[in-house]
mmCIF file of C-alpha atoms in Angstrom:
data_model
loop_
_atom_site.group_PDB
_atom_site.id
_atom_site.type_symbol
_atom_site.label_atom_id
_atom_site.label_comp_id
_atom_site.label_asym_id
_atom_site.label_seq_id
_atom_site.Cartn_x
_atom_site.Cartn_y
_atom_site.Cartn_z
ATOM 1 C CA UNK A 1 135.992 152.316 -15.146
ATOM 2 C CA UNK A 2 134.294 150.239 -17.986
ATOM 3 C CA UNK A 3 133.486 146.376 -17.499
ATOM 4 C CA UNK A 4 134.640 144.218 -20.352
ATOM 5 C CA UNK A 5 132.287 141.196 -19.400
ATOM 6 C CA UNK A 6 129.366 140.232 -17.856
ATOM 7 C CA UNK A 7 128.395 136.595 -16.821
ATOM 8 C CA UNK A 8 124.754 136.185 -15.827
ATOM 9 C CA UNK A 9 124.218 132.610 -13.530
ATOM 10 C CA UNK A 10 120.950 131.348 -13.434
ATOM 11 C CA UNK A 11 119.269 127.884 -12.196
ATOM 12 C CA UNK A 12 117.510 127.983 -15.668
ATOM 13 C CA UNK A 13 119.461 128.883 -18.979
ATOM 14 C CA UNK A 14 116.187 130.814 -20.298
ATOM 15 C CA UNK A 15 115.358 133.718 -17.374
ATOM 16 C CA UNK A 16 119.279 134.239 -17.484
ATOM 17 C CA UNK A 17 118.929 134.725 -21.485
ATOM 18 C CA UNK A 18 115.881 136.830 -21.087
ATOM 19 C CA UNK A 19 117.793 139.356 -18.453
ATOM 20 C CA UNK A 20 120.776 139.315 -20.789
ATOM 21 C CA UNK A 21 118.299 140.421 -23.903
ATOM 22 C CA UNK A 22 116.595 142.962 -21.195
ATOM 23 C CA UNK A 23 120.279 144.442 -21.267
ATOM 24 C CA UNK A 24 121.000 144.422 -24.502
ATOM 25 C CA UNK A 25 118.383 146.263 -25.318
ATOM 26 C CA UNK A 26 118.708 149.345 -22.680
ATOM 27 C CA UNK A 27 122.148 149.257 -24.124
ATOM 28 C CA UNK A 28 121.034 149.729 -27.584
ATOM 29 C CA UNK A 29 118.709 152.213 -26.530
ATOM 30 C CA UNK A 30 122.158 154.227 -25.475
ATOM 31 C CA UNK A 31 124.134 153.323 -28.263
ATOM 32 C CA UNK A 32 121.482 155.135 -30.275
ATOM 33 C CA UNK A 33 121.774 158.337 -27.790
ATOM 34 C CA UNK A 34 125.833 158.323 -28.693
ATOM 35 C CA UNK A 35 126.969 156.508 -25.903
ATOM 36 C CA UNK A 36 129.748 154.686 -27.189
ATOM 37 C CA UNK A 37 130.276 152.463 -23.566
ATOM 38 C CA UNK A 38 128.758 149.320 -25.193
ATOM 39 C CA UNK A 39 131.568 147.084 -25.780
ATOM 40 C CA UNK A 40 131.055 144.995 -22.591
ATOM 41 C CA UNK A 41 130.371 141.411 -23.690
ATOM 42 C CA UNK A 42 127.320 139.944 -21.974
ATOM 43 C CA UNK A 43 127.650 135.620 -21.644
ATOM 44 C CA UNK A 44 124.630 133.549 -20.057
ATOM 45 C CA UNK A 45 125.747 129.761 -17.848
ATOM 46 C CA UNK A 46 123.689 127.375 -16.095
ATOM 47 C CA UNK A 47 124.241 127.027 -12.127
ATOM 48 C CA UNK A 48 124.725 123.563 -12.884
ATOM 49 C CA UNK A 49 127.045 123.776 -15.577
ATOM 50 C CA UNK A 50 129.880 123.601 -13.260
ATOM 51 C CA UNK A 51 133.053 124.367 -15.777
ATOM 52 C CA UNK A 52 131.460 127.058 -16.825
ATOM 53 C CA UNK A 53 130.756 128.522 -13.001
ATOM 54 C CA UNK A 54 134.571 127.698 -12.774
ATOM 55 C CA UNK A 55 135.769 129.608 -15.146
ATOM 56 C CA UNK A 56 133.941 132.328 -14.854
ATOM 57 C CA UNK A 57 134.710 132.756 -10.684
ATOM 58 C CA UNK A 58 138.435 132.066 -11.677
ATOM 59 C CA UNK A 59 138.496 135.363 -13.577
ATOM 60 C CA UNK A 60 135.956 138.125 -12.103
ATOM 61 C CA UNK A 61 136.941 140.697 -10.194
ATOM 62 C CA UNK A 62 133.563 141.311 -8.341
ATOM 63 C CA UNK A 63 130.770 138.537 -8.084
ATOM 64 C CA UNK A 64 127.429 139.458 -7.156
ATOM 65 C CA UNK A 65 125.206 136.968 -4.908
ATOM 66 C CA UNK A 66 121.004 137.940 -5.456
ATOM 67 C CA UNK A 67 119.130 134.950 -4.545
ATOM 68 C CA UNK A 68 117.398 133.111 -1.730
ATOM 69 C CA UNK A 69 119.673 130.210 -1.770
ATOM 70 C CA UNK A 70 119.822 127.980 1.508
ATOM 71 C CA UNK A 71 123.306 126.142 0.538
ATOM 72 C CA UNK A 72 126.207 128.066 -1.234
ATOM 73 C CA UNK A 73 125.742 128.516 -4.633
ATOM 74 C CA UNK A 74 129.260 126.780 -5.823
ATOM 75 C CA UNK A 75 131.489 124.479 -3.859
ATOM 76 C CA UNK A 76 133.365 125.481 -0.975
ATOM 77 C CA UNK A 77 137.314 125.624 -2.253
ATOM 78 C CA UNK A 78 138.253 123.830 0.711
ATOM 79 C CA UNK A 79 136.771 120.897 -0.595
ATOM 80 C CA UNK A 80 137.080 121.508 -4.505
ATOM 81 C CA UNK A 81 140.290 123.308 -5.838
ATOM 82 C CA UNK A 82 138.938 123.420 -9.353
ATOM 83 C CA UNK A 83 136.855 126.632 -8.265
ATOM 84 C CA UNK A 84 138.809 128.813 -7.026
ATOM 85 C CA UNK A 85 138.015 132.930 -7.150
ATOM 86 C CA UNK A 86 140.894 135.504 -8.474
ATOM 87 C CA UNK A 87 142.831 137.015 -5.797
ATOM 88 C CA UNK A 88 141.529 140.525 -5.046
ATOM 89 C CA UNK A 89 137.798 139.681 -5.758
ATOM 90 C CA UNK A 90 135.171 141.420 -4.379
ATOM 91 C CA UNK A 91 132.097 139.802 -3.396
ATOM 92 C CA UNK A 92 128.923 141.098 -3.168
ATOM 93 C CA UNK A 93 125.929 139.324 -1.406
ATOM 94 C CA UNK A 94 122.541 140.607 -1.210
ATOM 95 C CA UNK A 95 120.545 137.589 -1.248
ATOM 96 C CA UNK A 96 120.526 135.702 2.386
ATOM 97 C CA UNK A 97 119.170 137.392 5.332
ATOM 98 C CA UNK A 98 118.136 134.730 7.923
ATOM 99 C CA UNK A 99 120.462 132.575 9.657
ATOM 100 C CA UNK A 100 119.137 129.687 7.279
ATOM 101 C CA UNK A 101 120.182 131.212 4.084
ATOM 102 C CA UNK A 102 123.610 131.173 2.848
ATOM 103 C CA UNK A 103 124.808 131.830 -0.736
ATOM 104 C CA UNK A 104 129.287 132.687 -0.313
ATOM 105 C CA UNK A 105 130.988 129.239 0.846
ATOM 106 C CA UNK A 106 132.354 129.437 4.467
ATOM 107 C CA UNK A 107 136.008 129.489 2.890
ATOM 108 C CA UNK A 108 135.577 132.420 1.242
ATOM 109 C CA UNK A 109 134.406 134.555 4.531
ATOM 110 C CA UNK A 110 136.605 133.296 6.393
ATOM 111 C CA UNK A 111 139.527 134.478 3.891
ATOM 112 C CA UNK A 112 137.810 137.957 2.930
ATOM 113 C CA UNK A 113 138.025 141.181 4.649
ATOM 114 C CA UNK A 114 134.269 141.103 5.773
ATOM 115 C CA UNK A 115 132.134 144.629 5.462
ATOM 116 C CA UNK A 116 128.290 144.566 6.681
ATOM 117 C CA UNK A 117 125.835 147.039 6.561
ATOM 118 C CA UNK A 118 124.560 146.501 9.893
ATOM 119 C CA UNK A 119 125.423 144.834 12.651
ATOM 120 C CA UNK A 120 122.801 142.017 12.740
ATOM 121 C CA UNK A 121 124.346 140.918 9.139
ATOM 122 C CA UNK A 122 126.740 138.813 10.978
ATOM 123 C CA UNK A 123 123.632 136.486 12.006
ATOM 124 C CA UNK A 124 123.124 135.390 8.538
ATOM 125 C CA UNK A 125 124.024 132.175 7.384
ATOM 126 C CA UNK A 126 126.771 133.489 5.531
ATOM 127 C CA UNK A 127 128.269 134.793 8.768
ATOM 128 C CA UNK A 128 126.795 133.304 11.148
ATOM 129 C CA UNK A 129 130.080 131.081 12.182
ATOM 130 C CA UNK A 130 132.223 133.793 12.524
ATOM 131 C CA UNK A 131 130.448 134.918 15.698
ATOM 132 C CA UNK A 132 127.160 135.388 17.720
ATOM 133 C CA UNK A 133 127.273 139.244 17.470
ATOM 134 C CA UNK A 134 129.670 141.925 15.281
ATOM 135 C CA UNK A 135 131.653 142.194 18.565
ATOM 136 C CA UNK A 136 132.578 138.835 18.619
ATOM 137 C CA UNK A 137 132.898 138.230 15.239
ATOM 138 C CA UNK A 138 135.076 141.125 15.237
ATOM 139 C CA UNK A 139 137.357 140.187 18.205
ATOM 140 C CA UNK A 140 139.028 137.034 15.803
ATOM 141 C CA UNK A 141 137.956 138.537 12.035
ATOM 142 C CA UNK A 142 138.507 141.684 10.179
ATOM 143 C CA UNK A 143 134.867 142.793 10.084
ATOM 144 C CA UNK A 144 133.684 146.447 9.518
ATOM 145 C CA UNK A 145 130.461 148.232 9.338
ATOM 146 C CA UNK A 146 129.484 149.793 5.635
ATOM 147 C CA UNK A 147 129.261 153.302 7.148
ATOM 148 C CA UNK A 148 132.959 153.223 8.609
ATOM 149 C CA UNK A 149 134.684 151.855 5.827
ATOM 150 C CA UNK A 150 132.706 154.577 3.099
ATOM 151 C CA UNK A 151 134.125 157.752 5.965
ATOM 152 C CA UNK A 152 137.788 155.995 5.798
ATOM 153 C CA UNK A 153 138.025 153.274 2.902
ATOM 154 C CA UNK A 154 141.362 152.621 3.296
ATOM 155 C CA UNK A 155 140.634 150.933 6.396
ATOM 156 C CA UNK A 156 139.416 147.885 4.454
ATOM 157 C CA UNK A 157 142.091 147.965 1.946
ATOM 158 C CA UNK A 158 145.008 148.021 4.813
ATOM 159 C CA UNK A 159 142.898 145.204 6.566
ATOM 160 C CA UNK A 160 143.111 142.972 3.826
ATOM 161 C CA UNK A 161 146.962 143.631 3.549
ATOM 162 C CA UNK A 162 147.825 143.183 7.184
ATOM 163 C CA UNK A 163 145.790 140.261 7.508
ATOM 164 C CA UNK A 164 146.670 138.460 4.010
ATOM 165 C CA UNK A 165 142.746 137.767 3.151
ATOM 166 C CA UNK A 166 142.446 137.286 -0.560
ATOM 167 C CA UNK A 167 139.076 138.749 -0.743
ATOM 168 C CA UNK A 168 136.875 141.402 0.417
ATOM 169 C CA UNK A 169 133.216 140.254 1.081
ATOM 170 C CA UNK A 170 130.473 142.768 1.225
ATOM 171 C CA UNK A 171 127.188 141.165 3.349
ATOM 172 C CA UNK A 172 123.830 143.424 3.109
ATOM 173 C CA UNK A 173 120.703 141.875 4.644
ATOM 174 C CA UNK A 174 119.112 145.901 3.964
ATOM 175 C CA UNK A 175 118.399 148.593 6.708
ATOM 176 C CA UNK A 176 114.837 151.045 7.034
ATOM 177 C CA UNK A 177 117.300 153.832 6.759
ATOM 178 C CA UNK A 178 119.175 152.629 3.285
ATOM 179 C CA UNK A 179 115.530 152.642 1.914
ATOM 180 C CA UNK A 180 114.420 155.913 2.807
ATOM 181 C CA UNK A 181 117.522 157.190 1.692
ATOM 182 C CA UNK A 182 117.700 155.794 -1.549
ATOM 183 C CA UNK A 183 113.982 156.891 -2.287
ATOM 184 C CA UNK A 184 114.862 159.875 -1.089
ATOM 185 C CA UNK A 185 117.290 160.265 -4.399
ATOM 186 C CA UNK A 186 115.228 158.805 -6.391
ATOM 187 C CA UNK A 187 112.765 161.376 -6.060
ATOM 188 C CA UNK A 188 114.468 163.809 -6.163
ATOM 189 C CA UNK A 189 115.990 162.702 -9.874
ATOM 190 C CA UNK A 190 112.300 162.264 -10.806
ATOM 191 C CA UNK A 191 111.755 165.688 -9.977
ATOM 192 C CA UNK A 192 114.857 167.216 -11.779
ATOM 193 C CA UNK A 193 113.896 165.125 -14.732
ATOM 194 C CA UNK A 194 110.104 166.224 -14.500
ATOM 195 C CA UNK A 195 109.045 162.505 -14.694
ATOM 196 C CA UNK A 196 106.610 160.409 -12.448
ATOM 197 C CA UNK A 197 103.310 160.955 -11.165
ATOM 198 C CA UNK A 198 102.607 162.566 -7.930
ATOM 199 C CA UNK A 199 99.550 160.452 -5.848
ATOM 200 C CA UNK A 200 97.705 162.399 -3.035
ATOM 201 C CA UNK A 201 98.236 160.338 -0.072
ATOM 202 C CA UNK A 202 96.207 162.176 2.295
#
């Protein structure tokens, strides 16, 4: 599936311009290998410009949260109905990770599906109201652990229809286990692509 758009939110205009030239430029790079997947349009907005934020959370179908923000980073709906996110949207937040950070409004939890990647995910300020532990959190909110819902991903798909949440809202605070892992494939790409440097550790 190809995205058509791109909007890159930053507190300042310039390191938001500078990722989007980073981008451009790896996607020049493949343009000039003959890959021809290089129409998506990339757009740069200010966190504060606020009808821009707007209109850009009114139409994306996935929104990514990667900061260290300690309030949410737009209004909670409840409280302003000129931001509201498209129905279907997935969320995506990577940022928060102690029980003082928070970057998704409390709105949108509570009207998501909710998947975690581990169970103390639920203590983060994003979460944190929902419940003092996944099995209470659970016992009154569709909640499911990132390992369950990749063996049977329907799950969160019928959860979101039998419970009429508009969203689904993916919470990872990261896990020893996800790390290895994902070095783990790294490597071993490295190794099939004979780049890298091997370092004697001993």
């Amino acid at each position: 599936r190809t995205i058509p758009k791109i909007t890159i939110v930053n507190r300042t205009i310039e390191r938001a311009k500078e990722l989007q030239a980073t981008i451009q430029k790896r996607r020049n790079e493949r343009k000039d290998n003959n890959n021809t997947n290089n129409d998506c349009v990339l757009k740069v907005v200010a966190l504060s410009d606020t009808n821009a934020i707007a209109s850009a959370l009114a139409t994306a179908d996935v929104v990514a949260a990667t900061t260290n923000a300690t309030t949410p980073l737009w209004k909670d709906d409840d409280d302003d109905e000129t931001i509201q996110l498209k129905d279907g949207c997935l969320i995506t937040g990577i940022g928060s990770y102690t029980p003082d950070m928070q970057e998704i409004p409390t709105s949108v939890a509570n009207r998501s599906v909710v998947v975690i990647d581990t169970p103390e995910a639920i203590q983060v300020g994003d979460l944190k109201h929902l419940g003092t532990s996944l099995e209470s959190a659970a016992a009154n909110h569709p909640i499911h652990l990132a390992g369950h819902a990749l063996v049977d991903p329907n799950r969160v798909l019928e959860a979101r229809t039998s419970t009429g949440k508009n969203f689904v809202f993916y919470k990872a605070v990261g896990t020893a286990i996800q790390d290895v892992l994902t070095a783990h494939v790294v490597v071993k790409k490295a190794k099939d692509l004979g780049i890298g440097q091997e370092v004697d550790m001993s």
